[in-house]
JSON list of C-alpha atoms in Angstrom, two decimals:
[
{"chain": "A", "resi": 1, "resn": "UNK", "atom": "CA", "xyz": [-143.66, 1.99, -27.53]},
{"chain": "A", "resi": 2, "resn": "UNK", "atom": "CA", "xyz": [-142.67, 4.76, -29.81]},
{"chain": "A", "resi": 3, "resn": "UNK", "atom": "CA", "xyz": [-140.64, 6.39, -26.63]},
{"chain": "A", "resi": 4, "resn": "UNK", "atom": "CA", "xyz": [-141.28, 9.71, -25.16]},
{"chain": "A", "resi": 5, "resn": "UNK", "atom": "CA", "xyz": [-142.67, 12.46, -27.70]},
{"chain": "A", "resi": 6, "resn": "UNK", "atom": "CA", "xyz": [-141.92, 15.92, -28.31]},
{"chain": "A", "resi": 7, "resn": "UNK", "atom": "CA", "xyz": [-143.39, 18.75, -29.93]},
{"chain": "A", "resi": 8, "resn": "UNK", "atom": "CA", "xyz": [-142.70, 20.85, -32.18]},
{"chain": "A", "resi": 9, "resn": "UNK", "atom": "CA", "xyz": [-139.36, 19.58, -33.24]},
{"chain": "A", "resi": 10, "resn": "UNK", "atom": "CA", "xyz": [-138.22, 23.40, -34.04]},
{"chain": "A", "resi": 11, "resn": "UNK", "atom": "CA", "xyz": [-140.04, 26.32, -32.66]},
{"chain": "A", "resi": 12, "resn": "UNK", "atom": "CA", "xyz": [-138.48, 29.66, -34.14]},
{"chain": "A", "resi": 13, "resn": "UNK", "atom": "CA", "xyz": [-141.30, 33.23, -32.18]},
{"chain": "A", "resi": 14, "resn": "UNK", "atom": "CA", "xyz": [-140.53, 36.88, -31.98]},
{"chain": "A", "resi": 15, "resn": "UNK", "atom": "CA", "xyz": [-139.76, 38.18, -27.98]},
{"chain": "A", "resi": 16, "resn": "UNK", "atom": "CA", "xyz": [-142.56, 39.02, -26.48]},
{"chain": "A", "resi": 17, "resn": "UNK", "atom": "CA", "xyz": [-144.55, 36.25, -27.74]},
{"chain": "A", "resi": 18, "resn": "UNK", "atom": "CA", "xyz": [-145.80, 32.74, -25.98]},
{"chain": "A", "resi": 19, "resn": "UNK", "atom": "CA", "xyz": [-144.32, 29.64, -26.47]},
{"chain": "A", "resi": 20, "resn": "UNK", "atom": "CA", "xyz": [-146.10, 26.25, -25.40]},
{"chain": "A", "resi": 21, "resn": "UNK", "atom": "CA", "xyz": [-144.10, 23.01, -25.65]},
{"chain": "A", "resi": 22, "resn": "UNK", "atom": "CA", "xyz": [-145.33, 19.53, -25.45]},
{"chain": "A", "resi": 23, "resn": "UNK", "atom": "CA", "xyz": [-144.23, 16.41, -24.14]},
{"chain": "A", "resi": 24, "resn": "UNK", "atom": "CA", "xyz": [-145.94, 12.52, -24.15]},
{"chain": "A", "resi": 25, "resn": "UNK", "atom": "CA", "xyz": [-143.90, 10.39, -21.90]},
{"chain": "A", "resi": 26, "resn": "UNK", "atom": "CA", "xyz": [-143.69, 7.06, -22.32]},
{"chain": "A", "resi": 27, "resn": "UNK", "atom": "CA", "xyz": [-146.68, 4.84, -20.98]},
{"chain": "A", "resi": 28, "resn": "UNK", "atom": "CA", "xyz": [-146.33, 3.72, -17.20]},
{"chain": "A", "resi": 29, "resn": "UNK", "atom": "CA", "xyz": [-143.50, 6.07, -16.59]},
{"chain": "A", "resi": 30, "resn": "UNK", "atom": "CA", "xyz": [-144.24, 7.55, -13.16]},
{"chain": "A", "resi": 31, "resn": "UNK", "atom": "CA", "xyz": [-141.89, 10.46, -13.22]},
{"chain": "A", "resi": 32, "resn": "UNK", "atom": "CA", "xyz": [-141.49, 13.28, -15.93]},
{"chain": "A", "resi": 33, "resn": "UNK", "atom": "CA", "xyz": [-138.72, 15.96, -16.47]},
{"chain": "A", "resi": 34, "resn": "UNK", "atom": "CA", "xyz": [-137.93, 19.03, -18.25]},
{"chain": "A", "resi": 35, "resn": "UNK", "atom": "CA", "xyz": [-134.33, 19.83, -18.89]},
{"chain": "A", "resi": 36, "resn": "UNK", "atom": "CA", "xyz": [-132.91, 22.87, -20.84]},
{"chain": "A", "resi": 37, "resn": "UNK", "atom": "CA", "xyz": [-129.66, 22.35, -22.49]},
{"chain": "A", "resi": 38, "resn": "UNK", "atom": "CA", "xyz": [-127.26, 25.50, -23.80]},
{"chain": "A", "resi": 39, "resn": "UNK", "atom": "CA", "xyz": [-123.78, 25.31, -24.51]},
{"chain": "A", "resi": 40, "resn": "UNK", "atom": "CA", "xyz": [-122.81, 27.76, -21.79]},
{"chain": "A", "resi": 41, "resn": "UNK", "atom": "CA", "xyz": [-124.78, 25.92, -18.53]},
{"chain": "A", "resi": 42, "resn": "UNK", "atom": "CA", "xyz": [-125.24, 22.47, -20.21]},
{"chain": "A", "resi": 43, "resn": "UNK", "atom": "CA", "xyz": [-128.41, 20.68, -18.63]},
{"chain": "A", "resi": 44, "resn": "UNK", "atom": "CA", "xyz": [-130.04, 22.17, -15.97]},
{"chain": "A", "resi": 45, "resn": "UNK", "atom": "CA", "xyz": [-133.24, 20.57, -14.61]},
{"chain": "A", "resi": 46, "resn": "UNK", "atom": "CA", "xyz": [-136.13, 22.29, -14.71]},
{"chain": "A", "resi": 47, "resn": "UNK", "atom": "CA", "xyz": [-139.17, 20.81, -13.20]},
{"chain": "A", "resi": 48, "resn": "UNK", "atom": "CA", "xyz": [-140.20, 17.26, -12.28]},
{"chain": "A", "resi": 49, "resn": "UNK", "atom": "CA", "xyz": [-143.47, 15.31, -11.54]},
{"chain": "A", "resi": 50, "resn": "UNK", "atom": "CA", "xyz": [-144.28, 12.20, -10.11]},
{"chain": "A", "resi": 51, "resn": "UNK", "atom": "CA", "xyz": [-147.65, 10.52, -10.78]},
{"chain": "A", "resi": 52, "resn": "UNK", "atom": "CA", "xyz": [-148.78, 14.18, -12.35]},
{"chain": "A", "resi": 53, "resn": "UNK", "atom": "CA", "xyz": [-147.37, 16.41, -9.46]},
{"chain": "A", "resi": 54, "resn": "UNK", "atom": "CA", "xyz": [-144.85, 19.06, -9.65]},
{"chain": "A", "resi": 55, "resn": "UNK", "atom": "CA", "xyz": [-141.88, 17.71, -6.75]},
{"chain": "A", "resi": 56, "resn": "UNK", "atom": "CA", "xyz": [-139.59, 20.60, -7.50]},
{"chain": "A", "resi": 57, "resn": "UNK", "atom": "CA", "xyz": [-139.67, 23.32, -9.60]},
{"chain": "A", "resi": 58, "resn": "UNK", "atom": "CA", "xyz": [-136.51, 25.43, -8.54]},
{"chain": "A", "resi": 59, "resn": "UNK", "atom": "CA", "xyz": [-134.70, 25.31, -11.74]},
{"chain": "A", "resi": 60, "resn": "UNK", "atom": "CA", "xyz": [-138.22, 27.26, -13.46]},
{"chain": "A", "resi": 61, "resn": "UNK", "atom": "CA", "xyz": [-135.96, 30.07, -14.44]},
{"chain": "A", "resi": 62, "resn": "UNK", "atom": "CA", "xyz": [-138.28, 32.46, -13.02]},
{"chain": "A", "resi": 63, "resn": "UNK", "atom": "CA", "xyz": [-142.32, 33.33, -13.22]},
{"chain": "A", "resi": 64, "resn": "UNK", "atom": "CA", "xyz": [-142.33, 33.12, -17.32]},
{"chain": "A", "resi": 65, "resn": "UNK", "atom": "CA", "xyz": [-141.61, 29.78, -17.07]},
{"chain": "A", "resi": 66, "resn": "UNK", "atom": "CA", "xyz": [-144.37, 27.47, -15.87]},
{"chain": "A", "resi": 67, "resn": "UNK", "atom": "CA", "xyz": [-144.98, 23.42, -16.43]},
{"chain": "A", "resi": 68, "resn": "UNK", "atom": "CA", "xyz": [-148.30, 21.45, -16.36]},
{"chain": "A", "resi": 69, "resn": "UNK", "atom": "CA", "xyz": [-148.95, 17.65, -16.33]},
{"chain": "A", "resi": 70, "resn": "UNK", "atom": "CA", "xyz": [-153.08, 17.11, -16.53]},
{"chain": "A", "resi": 71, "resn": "UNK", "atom": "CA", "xyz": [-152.57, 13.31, -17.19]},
{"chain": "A", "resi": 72, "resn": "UNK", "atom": "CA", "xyz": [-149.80, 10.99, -17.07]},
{"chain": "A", "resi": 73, "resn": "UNK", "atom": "CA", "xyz": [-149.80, 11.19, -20.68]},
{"chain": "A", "resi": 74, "resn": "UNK", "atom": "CA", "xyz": [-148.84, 14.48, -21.31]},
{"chain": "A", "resi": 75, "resn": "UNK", "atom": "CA", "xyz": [-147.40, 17.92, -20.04]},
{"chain": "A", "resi": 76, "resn": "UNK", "atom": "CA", "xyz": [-146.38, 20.92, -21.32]},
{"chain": "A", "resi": 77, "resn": "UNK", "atom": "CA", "xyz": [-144.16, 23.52, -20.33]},
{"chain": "A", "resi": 78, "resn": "UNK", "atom": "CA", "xyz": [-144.78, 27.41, -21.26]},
{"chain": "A", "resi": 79, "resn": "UNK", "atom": "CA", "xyz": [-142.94, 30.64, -21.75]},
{"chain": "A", "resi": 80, "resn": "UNK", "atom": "CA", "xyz": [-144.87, 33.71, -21.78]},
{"chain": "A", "resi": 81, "resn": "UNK", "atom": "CA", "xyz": [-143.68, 35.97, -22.76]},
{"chain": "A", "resi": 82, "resn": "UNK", "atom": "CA", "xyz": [-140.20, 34.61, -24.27]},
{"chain": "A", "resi": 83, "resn": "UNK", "atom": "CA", "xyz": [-136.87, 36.25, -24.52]},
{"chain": "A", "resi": 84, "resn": "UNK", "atom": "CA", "xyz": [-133.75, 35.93, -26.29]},
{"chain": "A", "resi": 85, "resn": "UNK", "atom": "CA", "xyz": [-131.85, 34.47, -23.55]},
{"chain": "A", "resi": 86, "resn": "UNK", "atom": "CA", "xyz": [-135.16, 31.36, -23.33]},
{"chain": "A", "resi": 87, "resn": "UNK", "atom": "CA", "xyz": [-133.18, 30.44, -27.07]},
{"chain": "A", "resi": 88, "resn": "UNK", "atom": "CA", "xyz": [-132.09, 26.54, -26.08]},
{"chain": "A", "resi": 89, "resn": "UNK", "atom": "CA", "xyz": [-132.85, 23.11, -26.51]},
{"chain": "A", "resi": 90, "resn": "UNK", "atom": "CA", "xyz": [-135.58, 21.94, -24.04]},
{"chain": "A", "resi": 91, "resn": "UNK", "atom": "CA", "xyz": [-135.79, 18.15, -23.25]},
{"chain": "A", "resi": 92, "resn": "UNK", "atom": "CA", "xyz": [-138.74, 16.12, -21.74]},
{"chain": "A", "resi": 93, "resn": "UNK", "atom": "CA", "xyz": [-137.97, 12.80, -20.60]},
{"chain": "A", "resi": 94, "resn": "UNK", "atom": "CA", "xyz": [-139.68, 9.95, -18.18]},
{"chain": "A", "resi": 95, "resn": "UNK", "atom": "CA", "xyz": [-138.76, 7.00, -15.74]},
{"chain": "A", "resi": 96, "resn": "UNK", "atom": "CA", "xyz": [-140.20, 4.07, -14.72]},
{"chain": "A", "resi": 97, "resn": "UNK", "atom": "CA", "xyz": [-139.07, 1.89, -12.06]},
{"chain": "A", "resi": 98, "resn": "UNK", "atom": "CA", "xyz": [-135.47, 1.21, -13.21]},
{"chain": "A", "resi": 99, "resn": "UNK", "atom": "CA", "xyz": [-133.84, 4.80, -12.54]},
{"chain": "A", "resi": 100, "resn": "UNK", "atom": "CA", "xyz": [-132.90, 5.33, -16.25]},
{"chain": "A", "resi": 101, "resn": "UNK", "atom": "CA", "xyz": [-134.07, 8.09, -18.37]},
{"chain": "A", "resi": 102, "resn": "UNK", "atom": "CA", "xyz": [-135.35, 7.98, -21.51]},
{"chain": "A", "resi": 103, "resn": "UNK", "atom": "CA", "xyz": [-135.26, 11.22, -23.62]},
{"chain": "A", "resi": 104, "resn": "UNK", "atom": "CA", "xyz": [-137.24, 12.89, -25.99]},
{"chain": "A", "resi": 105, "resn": "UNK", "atom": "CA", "xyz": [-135.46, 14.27, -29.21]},
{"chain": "A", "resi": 106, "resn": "UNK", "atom": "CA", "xyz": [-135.69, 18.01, -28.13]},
{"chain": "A", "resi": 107, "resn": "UNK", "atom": "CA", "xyz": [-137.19, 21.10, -28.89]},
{"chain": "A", "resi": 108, "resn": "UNK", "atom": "CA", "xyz": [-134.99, 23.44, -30.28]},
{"chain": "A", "resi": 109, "resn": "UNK", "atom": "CA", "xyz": [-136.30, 27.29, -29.00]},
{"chain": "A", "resi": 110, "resn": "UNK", "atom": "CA", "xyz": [-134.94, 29.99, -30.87]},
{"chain": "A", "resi": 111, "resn": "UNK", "atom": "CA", "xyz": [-136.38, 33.57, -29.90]},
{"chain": "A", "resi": 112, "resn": "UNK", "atom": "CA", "xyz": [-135.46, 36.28, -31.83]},
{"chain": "B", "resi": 1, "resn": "UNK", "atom": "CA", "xyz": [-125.52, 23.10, -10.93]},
{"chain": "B", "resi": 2, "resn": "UNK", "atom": "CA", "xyz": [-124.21, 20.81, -12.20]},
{"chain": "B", "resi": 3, "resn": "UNK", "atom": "CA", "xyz": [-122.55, 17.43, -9.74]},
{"chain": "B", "resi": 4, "resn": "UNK", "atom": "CA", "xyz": [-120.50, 15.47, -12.25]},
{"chain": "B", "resi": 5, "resn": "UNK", "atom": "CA", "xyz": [-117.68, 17.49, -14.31]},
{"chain": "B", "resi": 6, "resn": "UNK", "atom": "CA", "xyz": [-116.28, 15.22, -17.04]},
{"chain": "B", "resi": 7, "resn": "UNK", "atom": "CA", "xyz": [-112.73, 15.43, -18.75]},
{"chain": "B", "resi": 8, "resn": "UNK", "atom": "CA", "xyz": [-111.77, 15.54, -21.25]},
{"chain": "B", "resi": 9, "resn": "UNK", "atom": "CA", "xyz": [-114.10, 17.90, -22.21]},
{"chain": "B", "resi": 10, "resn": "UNK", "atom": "CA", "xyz": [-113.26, 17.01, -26.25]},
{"chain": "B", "resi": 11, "resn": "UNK", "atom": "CA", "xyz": [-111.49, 14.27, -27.15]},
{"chain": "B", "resi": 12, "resn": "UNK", "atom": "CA", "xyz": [-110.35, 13.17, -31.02]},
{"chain": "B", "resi": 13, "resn": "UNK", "atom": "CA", "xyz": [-108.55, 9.69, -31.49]},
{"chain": "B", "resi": 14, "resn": "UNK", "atom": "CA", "xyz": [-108.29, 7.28, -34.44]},
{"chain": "B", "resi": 15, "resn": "UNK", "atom": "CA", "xyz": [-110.25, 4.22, -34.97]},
{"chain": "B", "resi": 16, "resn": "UNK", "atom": "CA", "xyz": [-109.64, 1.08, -33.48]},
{"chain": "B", "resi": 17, "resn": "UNK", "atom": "CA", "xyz": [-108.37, 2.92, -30.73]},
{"chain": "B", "resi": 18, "resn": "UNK", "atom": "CA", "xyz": [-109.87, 2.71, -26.92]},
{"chain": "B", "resi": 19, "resn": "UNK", "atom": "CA", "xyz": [-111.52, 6.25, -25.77]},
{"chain": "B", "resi": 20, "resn": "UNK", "atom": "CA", "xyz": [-111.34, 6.80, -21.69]},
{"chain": "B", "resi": 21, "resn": "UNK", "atom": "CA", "xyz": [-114.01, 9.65, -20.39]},
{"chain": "B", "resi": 22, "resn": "UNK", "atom": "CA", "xyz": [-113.67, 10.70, -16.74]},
{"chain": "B", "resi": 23, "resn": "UNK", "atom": "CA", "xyz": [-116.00, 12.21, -14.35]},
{"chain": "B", "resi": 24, "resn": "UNK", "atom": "CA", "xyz": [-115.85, 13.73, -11.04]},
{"chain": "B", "resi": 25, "resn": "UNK", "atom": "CA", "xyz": [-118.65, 14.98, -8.39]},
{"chain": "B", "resi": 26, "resn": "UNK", "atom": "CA", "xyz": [-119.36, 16.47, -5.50]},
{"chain": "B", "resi": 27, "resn": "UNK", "atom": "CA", "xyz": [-121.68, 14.51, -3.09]},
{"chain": "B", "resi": 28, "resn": "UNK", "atom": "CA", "xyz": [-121.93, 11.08, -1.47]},
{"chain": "B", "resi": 29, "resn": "UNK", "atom": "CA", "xyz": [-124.34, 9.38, -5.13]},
{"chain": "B", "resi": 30, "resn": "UNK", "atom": "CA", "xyz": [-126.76, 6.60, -5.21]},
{"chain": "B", "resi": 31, "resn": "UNK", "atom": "CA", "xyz": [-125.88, 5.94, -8.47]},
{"chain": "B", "resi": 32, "resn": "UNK", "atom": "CA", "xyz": [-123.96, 6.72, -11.36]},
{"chain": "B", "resi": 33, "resn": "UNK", "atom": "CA", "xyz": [-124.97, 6.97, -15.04]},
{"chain": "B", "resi": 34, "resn": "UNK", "atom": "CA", "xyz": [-123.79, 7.75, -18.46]},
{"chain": "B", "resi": 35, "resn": "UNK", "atom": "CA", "xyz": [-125.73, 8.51, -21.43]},
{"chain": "B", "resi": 36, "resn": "UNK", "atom": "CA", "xyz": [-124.47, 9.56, -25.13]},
{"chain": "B", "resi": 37, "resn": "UNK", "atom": "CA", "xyz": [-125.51, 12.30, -27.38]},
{"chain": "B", "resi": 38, "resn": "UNK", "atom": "CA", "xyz": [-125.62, 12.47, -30.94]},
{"chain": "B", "resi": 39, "resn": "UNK", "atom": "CA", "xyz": [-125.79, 15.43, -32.59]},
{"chain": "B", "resi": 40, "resn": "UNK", "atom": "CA", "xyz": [-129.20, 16.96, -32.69]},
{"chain": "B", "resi": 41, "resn": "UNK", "atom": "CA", "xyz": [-130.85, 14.03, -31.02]},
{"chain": "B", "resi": 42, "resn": "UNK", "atom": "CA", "xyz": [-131.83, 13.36, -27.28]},
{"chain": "B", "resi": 43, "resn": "UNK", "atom": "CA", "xyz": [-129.33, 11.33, -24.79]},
{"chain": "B", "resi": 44, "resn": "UNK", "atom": "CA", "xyz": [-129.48, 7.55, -24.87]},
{"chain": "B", "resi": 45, "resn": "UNK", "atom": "CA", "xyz": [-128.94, 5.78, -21.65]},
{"chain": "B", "resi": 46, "resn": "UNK", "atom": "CA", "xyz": [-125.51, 3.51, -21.69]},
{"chain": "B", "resi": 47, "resn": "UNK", "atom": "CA", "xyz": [-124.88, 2.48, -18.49]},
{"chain": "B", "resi": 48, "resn": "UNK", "atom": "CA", "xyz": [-125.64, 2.14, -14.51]},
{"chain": "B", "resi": 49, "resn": "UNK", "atom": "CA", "xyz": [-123.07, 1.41, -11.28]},
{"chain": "B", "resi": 50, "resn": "UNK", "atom": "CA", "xyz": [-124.25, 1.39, -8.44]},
{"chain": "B", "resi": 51, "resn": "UNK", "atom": "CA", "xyz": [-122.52, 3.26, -5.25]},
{"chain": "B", "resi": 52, "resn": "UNK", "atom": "CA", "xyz": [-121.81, 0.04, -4.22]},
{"chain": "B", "resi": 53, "resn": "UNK", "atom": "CA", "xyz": [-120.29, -1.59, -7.39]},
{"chain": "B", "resi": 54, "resn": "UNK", "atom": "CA", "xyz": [-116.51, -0.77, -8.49]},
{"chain": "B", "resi": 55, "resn": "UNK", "atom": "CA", "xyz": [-117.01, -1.67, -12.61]},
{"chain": "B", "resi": 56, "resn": "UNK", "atom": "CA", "xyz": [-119.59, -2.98, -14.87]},
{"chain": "B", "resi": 57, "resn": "UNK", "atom": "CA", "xyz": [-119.53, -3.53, -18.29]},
{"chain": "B", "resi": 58, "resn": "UNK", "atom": "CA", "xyz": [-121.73, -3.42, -21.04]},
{"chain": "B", "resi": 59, "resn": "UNK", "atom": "CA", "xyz": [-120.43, -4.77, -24.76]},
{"chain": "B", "resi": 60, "resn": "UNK", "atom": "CA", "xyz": [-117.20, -2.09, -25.44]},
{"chain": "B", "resi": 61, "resn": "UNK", "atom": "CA", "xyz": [-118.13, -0.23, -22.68]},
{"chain": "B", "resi": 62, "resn": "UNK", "atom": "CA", "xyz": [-116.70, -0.14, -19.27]},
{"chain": "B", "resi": 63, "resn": "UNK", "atom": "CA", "xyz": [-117.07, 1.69, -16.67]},
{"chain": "B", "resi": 64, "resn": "UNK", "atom": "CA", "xyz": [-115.57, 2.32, -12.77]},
{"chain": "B", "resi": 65, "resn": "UNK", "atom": "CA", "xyz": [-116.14, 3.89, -10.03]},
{"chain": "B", "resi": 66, "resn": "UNK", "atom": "CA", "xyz": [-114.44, 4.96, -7.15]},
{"chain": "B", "resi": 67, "resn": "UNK", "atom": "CA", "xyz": [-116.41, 6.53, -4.17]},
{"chain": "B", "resi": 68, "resn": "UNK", "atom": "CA", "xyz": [-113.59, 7.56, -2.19]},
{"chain": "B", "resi": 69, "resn": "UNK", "atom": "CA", "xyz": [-112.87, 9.70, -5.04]},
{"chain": "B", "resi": 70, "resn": "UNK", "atom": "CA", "xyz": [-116.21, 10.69, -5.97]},
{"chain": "B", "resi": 71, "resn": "UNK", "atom": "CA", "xyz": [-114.64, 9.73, -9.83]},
{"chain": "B", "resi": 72, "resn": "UNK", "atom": "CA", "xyz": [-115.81, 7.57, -12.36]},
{"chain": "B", "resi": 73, "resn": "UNK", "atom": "CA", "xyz": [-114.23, 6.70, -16.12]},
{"chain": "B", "resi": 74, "resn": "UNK", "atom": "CA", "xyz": [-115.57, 5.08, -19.30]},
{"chain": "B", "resi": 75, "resn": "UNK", "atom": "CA", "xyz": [-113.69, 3.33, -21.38]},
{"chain": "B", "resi": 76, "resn": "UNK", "atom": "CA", "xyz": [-115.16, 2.52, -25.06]},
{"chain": "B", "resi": 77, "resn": "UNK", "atom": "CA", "xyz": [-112.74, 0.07, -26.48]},
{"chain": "B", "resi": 78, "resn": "UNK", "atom": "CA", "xyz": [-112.18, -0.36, -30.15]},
{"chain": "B", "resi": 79, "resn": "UNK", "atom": "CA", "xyz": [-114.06, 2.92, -30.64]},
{"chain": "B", "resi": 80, "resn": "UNK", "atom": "CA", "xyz": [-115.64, 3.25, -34.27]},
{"chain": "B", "resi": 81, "resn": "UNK", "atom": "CA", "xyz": [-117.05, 6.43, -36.43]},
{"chain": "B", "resi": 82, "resn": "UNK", "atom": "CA", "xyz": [-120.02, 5.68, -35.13]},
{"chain": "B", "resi": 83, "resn": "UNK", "atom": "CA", "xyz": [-118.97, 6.38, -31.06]},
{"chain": "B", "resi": 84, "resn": "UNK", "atom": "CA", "xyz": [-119.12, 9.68, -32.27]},
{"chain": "B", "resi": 85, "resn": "UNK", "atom": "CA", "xyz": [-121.35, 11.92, -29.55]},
{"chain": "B", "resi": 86, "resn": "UNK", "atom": "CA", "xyz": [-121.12, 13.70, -26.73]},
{"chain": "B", "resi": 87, "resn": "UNK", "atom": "CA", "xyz": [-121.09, 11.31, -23.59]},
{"chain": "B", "resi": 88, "resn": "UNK", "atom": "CA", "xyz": [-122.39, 12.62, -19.77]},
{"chain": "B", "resi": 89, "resn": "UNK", "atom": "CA", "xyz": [-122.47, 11.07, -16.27]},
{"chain": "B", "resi": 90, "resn": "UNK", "atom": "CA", "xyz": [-125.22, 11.91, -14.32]},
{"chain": "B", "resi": 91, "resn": "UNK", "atom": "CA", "xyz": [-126.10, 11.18, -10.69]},
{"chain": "B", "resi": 92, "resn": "UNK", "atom": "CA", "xyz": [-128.48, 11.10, -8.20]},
{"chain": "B", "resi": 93, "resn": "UNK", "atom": "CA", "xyz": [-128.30, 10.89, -4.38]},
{"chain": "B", "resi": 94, "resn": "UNK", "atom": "CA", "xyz": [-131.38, 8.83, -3.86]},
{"chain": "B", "resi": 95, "resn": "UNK", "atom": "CA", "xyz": [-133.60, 6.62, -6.08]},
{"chain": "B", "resi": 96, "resn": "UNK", "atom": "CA", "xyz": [-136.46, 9.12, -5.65]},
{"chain": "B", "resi": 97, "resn": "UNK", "atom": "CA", "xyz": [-133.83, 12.68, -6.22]},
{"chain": "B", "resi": 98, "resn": "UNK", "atom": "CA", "xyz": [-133.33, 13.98, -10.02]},
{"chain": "B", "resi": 99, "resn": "UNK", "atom": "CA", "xyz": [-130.55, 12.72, -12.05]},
{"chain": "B", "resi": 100, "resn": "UNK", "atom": "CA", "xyz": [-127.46, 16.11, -11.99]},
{"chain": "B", "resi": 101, "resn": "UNK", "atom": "CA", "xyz": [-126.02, 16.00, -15.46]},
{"chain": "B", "resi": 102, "resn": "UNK", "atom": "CA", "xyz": [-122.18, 16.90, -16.50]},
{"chain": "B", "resi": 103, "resn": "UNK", "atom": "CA", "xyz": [-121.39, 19.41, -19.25]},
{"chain": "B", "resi": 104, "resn": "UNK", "atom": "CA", "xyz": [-120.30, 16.57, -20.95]},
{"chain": "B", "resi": 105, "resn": "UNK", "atom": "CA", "xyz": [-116.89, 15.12, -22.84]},
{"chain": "B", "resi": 106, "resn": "UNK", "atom": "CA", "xyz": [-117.42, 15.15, -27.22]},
{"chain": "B", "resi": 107, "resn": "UNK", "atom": "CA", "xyz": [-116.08, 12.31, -28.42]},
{"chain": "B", "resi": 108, "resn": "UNK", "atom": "CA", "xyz": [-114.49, 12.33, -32.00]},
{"chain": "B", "resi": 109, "resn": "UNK", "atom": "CA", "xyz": [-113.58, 9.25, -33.87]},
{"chain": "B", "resi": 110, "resn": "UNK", "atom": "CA", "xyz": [-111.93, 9.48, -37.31]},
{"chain": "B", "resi": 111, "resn": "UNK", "atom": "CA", "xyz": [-111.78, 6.90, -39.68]}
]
């Protein structure tokens, strides 16, 4: 398995502007997250799904923010429209049945 | 918010020599887990203990944990250059609840 997928690597977009990340997770996992990591807050959760449903989206920032899963082989999380203070690195990872997390390499949002 | 709060929150030693990484949190946990960062890449799972388990260890690593606390430490023994990362605890209160990360402790190891 080539682990759980992220893209793009490096997104660099103007304010204002939409910004669509992507995330495979790794086959069978049952759960998916989306963390956000900055240096001032570290990683906050996001959003997670289990079997394709949203459990708890609390840490969505606010309404710009929203997550999809249409399959258990992908799901994407959006920003429209972006700000300056959305600039981070923004993790997907999955679970299966033995608790651990496995991590995607990161998508590193800069909005100018 | 964050649950676990590790300290140090850097730490530099030589190599050869054994690195110890605390963490504290809030709530009763289910478990307890630590993962390491590298720089620029995603975290790697290290290592599991359960609420009910007082150490575990897994090659150099060791880890303990002490409820009545609500602390845990890793020790990487006979740390090399390559130990450098960043190293979190996370936990979780139940098997089905999200895993609460710590801002972390860096780890630097100079050869």
């Amino acid at each position: 398995d080539a682990g759980v997928i992220q893209s793009p690597r490096h997104e660099v977009t103007e304010m204002g502007q939409e910004v669509t990340l992507r995330c495979k997770p790794i086959s069978g996992h049952d759960y998916l997250f989306w963390y956000r990591q900055t240096m001032m807050r570290g990683l906050e959760l996001l959003i997670y799904f289990n079997n394709n449903v949203p459990i708890d989206d609390s840490g969505m920032p606010e309404d710009r923010f929203s997550a999809k899963m249409p399959n258990a082989s992908f799901s994407t999380l959006k920003i429209q429209p972006s700000e300056p203070r959305d600039s981070a690195v923004y993790f997907c990872a999955s679970r299966g049945i033995n608790e651990k997390l496995f991590f995607g390499s990161g998508t590193q949002l800069s909005v100018l | 918010s964050q649950q676990g709060e590790e300290d140090p929150q850097a730490l530099s030693i030589q190599e050869g020599e054994n690195a110890t990484m605390n963490c504290s949190y809030k709530t009763s946990i289910n478990n307890l887990q630590w993962y390491r960062q590298n720089s620029g890449r995603g975290l790697v799972h290290l290592i599991l203990i359960r609420s009910n388990e007082r150490e575990k260890h897994s090659g150099r690593l060791r880890v303990t944990l002490d409820t009545s606390k609500k602390s845990s430490s890793l020790l990487i023994t006979a740390s090399r250059a390559a130990d450098t990362a960043s190293y979190f605890c996370a936990t979780d209160t139940s098997g089905n609840t999200p895993l609460v990360f710590g801002k972390g402790t860096r780890l630097s190891v100079i050869a």
